Coordinates of C-alpha atoms and ligand atoms in Angstrom, one line a residue:
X130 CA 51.4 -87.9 29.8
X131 CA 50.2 -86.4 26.2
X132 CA 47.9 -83.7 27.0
X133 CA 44.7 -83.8 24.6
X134 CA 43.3 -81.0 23.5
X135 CA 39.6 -80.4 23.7
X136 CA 37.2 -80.7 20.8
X137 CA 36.6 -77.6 18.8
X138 CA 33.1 -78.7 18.5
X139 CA 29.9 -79.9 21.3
X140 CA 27.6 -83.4 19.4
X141 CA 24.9 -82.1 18.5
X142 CA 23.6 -86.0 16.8
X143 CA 24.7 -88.7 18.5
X144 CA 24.9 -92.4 16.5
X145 CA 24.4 -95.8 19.5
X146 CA 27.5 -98.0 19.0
X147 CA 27.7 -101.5 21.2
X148 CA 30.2 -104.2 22.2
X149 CA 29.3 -107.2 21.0
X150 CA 29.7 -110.5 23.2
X151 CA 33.3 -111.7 22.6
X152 CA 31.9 -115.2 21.5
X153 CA 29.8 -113.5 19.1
X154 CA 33.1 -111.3 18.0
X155 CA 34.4 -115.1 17.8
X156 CA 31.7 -116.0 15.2
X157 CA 31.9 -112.9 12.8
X158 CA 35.8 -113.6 12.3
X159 CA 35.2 -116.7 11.3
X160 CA 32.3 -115.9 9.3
X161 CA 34.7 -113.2 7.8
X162 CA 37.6 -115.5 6.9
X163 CA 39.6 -113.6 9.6
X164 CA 39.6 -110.9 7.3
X165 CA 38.1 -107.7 8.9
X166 CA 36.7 -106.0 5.9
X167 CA 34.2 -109.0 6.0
X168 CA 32.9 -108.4 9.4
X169 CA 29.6 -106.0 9.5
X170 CA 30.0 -102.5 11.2
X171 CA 27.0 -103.4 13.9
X172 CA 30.0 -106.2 14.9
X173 CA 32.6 -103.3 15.5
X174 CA 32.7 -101.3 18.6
X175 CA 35.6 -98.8 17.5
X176 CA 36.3 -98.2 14.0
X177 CA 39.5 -97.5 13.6
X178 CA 39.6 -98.9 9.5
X179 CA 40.0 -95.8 8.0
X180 CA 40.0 -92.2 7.9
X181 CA 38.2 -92.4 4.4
X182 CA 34.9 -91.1 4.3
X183 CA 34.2 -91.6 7.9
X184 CA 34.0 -88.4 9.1
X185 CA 31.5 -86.3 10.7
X186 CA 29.7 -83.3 8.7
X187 CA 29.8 -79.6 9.9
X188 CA 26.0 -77.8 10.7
X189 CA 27.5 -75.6 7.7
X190 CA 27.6 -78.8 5.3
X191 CA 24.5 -80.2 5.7
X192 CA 23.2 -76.7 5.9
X193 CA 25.1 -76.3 2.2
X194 CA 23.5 -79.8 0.8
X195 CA 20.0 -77.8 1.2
X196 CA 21.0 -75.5 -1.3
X197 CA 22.9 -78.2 -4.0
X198 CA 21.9 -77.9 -7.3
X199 CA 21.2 -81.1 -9.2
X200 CA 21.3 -79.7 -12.4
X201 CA 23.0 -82.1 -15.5
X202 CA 24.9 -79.4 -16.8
X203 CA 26.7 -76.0 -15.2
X204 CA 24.9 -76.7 -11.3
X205 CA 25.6 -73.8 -9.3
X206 CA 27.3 -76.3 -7.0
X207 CA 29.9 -77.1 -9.3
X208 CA 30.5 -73.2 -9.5
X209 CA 30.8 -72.8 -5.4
X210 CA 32.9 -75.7 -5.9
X211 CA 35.4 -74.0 -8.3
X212 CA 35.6 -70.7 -6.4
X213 CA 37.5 -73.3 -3.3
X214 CA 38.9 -74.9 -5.7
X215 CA 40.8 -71.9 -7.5
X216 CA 41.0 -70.6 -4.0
X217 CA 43.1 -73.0 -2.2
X218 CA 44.8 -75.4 -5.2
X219 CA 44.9 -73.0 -8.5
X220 CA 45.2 -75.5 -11.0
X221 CA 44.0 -74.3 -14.3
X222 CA 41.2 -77.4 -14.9
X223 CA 39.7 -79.6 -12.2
X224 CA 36.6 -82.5 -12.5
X225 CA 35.0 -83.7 -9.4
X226 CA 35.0 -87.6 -9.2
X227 CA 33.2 -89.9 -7.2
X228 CA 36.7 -91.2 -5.1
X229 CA 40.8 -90.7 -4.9
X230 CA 40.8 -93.7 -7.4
X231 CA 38.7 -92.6 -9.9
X232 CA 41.1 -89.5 -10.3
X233 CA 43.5 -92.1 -10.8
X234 CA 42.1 -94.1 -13.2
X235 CA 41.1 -91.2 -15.1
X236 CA 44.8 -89.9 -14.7
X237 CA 46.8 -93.5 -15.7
X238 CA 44.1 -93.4 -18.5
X239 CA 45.1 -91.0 -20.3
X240 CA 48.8 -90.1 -19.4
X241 CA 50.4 -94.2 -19.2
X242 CA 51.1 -96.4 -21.6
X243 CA 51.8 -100.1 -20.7
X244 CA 55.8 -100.3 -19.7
X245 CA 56.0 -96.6 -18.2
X246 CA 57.2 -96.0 -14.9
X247 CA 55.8 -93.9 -12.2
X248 CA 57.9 -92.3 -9.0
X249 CA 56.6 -90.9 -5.9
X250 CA 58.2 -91.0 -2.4
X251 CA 55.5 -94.2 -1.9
X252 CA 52.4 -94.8 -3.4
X253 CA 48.7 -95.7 -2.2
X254 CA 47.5 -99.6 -2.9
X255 CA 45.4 -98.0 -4.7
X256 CA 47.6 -96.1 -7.4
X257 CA 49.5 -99.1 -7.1
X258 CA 46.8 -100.6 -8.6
X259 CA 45.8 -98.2 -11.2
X260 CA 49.4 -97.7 -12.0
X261 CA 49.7 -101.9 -12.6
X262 CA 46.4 -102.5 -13.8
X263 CA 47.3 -100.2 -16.9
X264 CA 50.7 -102.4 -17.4
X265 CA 52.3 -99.8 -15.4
X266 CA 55.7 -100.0 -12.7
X267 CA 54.9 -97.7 -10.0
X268 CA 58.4 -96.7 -8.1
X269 CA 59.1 -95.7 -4.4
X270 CA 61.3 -93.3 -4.0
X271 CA 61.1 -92.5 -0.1
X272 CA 64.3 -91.9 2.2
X273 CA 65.7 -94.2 4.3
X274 CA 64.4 -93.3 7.4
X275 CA 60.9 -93.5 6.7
X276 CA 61.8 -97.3 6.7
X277 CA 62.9 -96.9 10.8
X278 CA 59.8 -97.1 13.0
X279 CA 61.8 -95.7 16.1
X280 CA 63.8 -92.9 13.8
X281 CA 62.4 -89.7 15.3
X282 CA 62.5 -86.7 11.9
X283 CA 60.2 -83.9 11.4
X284 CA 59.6 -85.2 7.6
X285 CA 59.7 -88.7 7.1
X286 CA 57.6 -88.8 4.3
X287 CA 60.3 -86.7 2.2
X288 CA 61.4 -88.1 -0.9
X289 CA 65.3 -89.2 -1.5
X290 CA 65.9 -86.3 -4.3
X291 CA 69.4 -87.6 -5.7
X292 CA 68.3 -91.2 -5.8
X293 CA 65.3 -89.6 -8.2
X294 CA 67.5 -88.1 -10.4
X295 CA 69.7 -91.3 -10.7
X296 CA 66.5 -93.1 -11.0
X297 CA 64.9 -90.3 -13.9
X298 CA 68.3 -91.3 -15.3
X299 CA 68.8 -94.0 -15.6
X300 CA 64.7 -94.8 -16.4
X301 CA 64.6 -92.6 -19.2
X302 CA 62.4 -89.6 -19.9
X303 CA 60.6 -90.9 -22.4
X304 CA 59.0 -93.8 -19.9
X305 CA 58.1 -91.7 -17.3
X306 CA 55.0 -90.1 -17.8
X307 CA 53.8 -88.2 -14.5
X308 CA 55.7 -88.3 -11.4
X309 CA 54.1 -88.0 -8.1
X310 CA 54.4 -87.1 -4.5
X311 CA 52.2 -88.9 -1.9
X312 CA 51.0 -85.9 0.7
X313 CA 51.0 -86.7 3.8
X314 CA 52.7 -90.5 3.0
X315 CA 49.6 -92.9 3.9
X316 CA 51.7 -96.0 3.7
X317 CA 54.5 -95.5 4.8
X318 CA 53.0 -94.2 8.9
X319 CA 51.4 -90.8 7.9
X320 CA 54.5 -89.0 7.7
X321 CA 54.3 -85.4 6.3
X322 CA 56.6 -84.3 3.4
X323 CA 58.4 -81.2 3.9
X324 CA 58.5 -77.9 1.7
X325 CA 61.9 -78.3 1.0
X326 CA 61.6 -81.6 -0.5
X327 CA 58.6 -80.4 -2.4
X328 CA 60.6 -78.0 -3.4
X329 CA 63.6 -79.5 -4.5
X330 CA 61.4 -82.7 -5.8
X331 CA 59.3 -80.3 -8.2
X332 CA 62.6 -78.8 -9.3
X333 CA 63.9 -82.0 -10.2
X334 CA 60.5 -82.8 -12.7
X335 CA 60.5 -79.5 -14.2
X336 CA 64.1 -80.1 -15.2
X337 CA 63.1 -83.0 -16.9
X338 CA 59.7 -81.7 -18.2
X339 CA 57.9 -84.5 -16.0
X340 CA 54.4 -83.7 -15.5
X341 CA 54.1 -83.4 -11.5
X342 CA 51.0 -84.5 -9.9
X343 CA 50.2 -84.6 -6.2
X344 CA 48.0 -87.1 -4.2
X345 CA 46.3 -84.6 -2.3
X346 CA 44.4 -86.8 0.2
X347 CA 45.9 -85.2 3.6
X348 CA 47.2 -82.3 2.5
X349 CA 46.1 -80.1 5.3
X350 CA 47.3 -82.5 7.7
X351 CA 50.6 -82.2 5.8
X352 CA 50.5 -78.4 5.4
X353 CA 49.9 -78.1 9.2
X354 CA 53.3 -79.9 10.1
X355 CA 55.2 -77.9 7.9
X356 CA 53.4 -75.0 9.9
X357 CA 54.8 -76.5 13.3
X358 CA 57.6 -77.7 12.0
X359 CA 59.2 -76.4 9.1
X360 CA 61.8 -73.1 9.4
X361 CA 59.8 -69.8 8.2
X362 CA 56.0 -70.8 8.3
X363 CA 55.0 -70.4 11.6
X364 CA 53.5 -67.2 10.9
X365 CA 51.9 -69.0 7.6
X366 CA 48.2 -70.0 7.5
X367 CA 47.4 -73.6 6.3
X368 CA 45.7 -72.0 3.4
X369 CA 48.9 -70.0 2.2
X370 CA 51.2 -73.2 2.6
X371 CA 48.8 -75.1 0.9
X372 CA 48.9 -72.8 -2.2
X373 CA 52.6 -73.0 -1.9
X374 CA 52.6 -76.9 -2.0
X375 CA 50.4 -76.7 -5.2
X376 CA 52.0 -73.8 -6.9
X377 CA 54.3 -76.2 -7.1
X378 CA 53.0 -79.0 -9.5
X379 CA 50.7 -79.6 -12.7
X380 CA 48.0 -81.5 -11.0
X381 CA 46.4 -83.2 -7.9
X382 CA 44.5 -86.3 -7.6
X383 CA 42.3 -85.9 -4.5
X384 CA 40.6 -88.2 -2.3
X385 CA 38.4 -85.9 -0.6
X386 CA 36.8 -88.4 1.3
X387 CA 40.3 -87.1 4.1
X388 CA 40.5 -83.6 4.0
X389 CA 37.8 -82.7 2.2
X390 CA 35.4 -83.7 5.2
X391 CA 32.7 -85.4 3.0
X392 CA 31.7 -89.1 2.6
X393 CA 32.3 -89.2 -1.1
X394 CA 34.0 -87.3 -3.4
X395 CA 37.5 -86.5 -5.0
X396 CA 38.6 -84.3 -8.0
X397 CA 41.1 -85.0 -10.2
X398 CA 43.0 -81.0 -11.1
X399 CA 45.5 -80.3 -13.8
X400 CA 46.8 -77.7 -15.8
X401 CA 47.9 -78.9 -19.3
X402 CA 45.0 -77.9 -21.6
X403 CA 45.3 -81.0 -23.9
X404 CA 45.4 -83.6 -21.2
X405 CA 42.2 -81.9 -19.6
X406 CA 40.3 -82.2 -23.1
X407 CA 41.5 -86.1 -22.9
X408 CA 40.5 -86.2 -19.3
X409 CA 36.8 -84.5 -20.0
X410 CA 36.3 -87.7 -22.5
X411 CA 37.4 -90.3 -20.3
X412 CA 35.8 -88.8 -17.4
X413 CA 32.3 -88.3 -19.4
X414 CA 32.6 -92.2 -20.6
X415 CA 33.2 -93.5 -17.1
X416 CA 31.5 -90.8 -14.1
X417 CA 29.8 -88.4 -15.6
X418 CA 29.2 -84.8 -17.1
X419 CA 32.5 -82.5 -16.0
X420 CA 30.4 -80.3 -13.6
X421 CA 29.4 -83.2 -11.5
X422 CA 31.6 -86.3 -12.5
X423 CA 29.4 -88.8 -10.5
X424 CA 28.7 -86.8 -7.5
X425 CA 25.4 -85.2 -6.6
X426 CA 25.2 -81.3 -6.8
X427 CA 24.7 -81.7 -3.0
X428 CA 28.0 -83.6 -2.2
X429 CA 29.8 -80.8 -4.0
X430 CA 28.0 -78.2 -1.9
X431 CA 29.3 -80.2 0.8
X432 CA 33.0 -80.4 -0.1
X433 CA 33.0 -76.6 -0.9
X434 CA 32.6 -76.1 2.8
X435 CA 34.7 -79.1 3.6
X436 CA 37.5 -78.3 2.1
X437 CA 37.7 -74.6 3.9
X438 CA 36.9 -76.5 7.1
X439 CA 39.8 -78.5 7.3
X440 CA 42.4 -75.8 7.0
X441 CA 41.2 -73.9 9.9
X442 CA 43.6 -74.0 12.3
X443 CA 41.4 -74.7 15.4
X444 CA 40.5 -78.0 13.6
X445 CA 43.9 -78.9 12.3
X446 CA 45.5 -78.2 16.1
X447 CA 42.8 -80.5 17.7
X448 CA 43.0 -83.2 15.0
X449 CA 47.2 -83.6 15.0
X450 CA 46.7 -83.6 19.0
X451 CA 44.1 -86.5 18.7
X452 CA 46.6 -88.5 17.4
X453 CA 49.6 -87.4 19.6
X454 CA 47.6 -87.8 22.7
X455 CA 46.4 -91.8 21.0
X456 CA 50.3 -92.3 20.3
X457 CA 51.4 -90.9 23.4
X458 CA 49.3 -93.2 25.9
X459 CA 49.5 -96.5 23.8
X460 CA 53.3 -95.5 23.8
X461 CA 52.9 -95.3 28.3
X462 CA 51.8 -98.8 28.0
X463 CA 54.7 -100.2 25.8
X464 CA 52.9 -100.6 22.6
X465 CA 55.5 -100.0 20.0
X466 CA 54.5 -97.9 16.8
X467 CA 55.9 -96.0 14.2
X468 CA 57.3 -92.6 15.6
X469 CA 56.7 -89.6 15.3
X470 CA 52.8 -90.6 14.8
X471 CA 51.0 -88.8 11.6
X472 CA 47.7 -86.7 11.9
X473 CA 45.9 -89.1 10.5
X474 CA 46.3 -92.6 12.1
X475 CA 48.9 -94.4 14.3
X476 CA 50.5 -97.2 13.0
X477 CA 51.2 -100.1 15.6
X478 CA 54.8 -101.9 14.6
X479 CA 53.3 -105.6 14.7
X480 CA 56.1 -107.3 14.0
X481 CA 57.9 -105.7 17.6
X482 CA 54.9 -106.6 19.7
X483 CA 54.7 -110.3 18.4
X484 CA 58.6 -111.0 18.0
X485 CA 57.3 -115.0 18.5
X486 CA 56.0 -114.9 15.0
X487 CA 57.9 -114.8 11.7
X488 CA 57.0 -112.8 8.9
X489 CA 55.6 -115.5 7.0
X490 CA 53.1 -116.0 10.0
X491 CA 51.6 -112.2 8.7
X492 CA 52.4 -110.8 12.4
X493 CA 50.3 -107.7 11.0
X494 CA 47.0 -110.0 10.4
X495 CA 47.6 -111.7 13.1
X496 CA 47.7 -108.4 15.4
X497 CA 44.6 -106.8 13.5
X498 CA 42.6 -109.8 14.4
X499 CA 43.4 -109.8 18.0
X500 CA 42.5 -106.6 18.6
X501 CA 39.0 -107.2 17.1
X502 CA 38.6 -109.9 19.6
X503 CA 40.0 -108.1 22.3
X504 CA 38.0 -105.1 22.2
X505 CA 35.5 -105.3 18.9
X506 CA 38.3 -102.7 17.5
X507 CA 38.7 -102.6 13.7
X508 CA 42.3 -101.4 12.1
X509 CA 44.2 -102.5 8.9
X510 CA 46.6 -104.4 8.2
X511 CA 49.5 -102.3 6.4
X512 CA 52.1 -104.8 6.0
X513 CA 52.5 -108.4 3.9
X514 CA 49.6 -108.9 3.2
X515 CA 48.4 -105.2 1.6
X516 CA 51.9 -104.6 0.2
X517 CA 54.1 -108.0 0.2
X518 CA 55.1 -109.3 -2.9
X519 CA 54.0 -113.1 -3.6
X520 CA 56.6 -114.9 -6.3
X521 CA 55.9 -118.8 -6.6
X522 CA 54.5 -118.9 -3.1
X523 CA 57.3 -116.9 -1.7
X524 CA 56.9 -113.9 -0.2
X525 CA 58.6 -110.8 -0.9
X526 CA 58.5 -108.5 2.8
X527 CA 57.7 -104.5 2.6
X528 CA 60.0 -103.0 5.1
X529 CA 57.2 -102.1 7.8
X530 CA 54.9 -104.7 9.0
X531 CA 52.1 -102.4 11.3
X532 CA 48.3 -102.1 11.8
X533 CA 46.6 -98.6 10.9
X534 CA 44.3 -97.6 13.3
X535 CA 42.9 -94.3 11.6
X536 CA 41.5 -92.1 13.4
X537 CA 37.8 -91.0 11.5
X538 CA 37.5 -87.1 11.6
X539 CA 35.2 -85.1 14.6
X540 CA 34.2 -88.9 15.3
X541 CA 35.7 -90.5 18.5
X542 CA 36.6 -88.2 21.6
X543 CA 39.2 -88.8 24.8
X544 CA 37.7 -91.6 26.5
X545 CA 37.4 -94.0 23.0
X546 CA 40.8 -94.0 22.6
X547 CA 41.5 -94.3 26.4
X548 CA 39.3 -97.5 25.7
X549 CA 41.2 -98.6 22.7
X550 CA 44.7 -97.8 25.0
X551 CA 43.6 -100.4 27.9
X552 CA 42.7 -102.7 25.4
X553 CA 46.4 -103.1 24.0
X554 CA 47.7 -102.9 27.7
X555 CA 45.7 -106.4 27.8
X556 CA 46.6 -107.6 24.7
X557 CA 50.6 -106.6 25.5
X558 CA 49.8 -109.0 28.5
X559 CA 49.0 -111.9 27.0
X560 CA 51.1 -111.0 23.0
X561 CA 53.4 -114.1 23.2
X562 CA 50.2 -116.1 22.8
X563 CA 48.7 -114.6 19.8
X564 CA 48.6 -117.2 16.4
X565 CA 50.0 -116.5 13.3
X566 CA 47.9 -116.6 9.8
X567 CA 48.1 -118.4 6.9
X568 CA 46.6 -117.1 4.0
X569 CA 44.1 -119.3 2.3
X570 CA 42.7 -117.4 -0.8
X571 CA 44.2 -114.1 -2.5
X572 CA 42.7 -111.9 -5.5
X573 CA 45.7 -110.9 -7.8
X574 CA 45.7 -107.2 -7.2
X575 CA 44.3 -105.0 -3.8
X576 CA 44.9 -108.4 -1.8
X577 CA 44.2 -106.9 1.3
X578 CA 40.1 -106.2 0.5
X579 CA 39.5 -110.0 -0.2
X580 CA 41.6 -112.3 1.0
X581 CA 40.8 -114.8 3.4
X582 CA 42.8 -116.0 6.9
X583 CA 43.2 -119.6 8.8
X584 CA 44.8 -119.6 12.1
X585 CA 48.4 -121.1 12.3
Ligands
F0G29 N1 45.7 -91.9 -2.1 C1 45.9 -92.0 -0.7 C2 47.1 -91.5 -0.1 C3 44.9 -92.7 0.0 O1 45.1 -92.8 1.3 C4 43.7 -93.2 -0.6 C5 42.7 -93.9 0.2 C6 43.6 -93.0 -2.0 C7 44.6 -92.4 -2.7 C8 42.4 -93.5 -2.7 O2 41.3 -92.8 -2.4 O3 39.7 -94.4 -1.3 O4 38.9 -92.3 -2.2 O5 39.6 -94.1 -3.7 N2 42.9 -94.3 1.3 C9 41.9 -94.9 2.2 C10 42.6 -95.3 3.4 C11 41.1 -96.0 1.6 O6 42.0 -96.0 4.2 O7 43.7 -95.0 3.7 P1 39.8 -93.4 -2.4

């Protein structure tokens, strides 16, 4: 049995949470079009939805939000900011934004034209979207394995290297603007992506003179596995791989809202002097002034501290166990998932626990839904209906068909996910049972937000 190691930190403010009646949990699915973005939060018990801005703050952030300044212009935030900032990342430029998809807009704003390609090992829905919604192709470039729920590797978010450079190829320079690098890989299990890939990835940009920007998200999630894992950084402190990792490219797009340990925020960080002036317009039409870009002077107090926070290695040891001791015991029970688990979430393989359904029968909704009325437990869908492709009502199939459940930062403790565990033990029980979906209404891009569910 996983062995989970203590909380680096006592509760010092404690916020009620309840089980709703499961006739009432009944009601709010179908209230919600069996879509679990619909239901309320009062109607969850465990929120397992996201690791996105749901994290607890330190008693040294909210101590730093006393002292935000909310100056317009040149806030003495923005400055504490900077000096973390410069600190851990080094780019030459950054702008604070008010999410991870801002910095993208901003990014696929000014760097892509309609046509262009863009390659990472696999992207976020969300750059997806930014990438398409500007007439762009974003391009996965993962290996193999990270396609193999049961493969057991240290890095399975590692990018195939050679079929990038057949791809760069073959693509052509000249319609590739940026390439990119997903850190750790949020859709395809959490998996970390090694230094040696980084490595050899950045190598392979810089030969072509393609701009190399990192989605930043998890990065001291990733920067601890390469820590534990990765040949000659044991001795290494998170802080000295992460300025590796980002000596390595010309920009970040950050969704600090993970590792940052805030509610809100992102940056978007480059070094190209020209593209920054570009990025200082756009940003100005479409956030706000560069020293605050649509945060307050207090949220960028807070994600000074936040940011230092998460690479202490106390934290980082306790948060990767979290989610080996979740994987571990939902593993004891016969619940199959995606292995080795991530720091940041585990990822349940729905379409081995409900072998009676096909794909078309969207196994993963179907699973998420059943573990809402189970146990009031709220994950995500990461399968056909977030990434499938639909062509004249026929569905194109991503590789993996699982439900997140994220696990919120300094939120839930042992005996939650003991809870969550015997609620899957129950729902194993009686799997063979569970309906299929049928999807009844679908918004052309970031499906997974909106769209609405029948039962087969
Ligand atoms: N990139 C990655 C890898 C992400 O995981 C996310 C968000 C974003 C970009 C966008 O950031 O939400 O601040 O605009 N992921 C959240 C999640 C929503 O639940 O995984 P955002």
């Amino acid at each position: 049995m996983p062995k989970y190691i203590p909380e680096p930190f006592r509760i010092k403010m404690v916020e009620p949470i309840h089980l709703i009646d499961r006739s009432e949990r009944k009601k709010a699915l179908e209230r919600a079009g069996y879509n679990l973005f619909g239901l309320r939060s009062d109607e969850v018990y465990i929120d397992l939805m996201t690791d996105s801005g749901t994290g607890t703050m330190s008693q040294e952030q909210w101590a730093a939000m006393m002292t935000g300044d909310e100056a317009y212009a040149g806030a003495r935030s923005f400055y504490r900011l900077k000096e973390v900032m410069d600190e851990i990342f080094g780019f030459k430029h950054f702008v604070p934004v008010h999410q991870g998809r801002a910095a993208e807009n901003i990014l696929t704003a000014v760097m892509l034209k309609p046509g262009n390609k863009v390659p990472s090992n696999m992207h976020f829905d969300t750059t997806e979207g930014n990438i398409r919604a500007r007439g762009g192709v974003p391009v996965n470039l993962i290996g193999k394995i990270a396609y193999d729920p049961k493969v057991h590797a240290d890095f399975k978010g590692d990018m195939d290297v050679d079929a990038l450079r057949a791809w760069i190829e073959e693509t052509g320079v000249e319609n590739i603007p940026f390439g990119m690098m997903t850190i750790t890989n949020n859709a395809g299990g959490g998996q970390p992506v090694s230094m040696g890939n980084l490595k050899a990835v950045s190598k392979v940009y810089r030969e072509y003179g393609i701009p190399f920007f990192i989605d930043a998200c998890r990065y001291a999630e990733n920067a601890y596995f390469i820590k534990l894992r990765e040949k000659g950084y044991a001795d290494k402190t998170p802080l000295e791989i992460a300025q590796e990792i980002f000596s390595l490219a010309d920009g970040a797009t950050m969704s600090a809202k993970k590792d940052g340990l805030v509610n809100m925020g992102g940056f978007l960080a480059l070094n190209d002097d020209e593209v920054f002036t570009r990025v200082k317009a756009e940003l100005i039409l479409r956030e706000g002034f560069p020293t605050y870009g649509g945060l307050s002077g207090r949220d960028l107090d807070a994600l000074a501290v936040g940011l230092k926070e998460a690479l202490q290695v106390e934290y980082l040891a306790y948060r990767l166990g979290q989610a080996e001791y979740f994987a571990g015991r939902l593993i004891e029970v016969g619940i199959p998932i995606v292995e080795p688990p991530g720091a940041h979430a585990v990822y349940v393989d729905a379409a081995a626990l409900l072998p009676h359904l096909t794909r078309e029968q969207l196994p993963g909704q179907a699973l998420s839904v059943a573990m809402y009325l189970e146990g009031g437990i709220r994950g995500v869908e990461l399968g056909t209906v977030a990434f499938g492709q639909l062509k004249d009502g026929k569905w194109e199939f991503p590789a993996l068909e699982v439900v997140r459940m994220a696990i919120p930062r300094r939120v839930y403790t042992q005996s939650h996910f003991d809870y969550v565990v015997d609620v899957f033990a129950e729902i194993k029980k009686g799997a063979g049972k569970i309906k299929g979906m049928k999807m009844t209404y679908a918004p052309e891009l970031l499906r997974h937000f909106t769209a609405k569910f029948e039962e087969i």
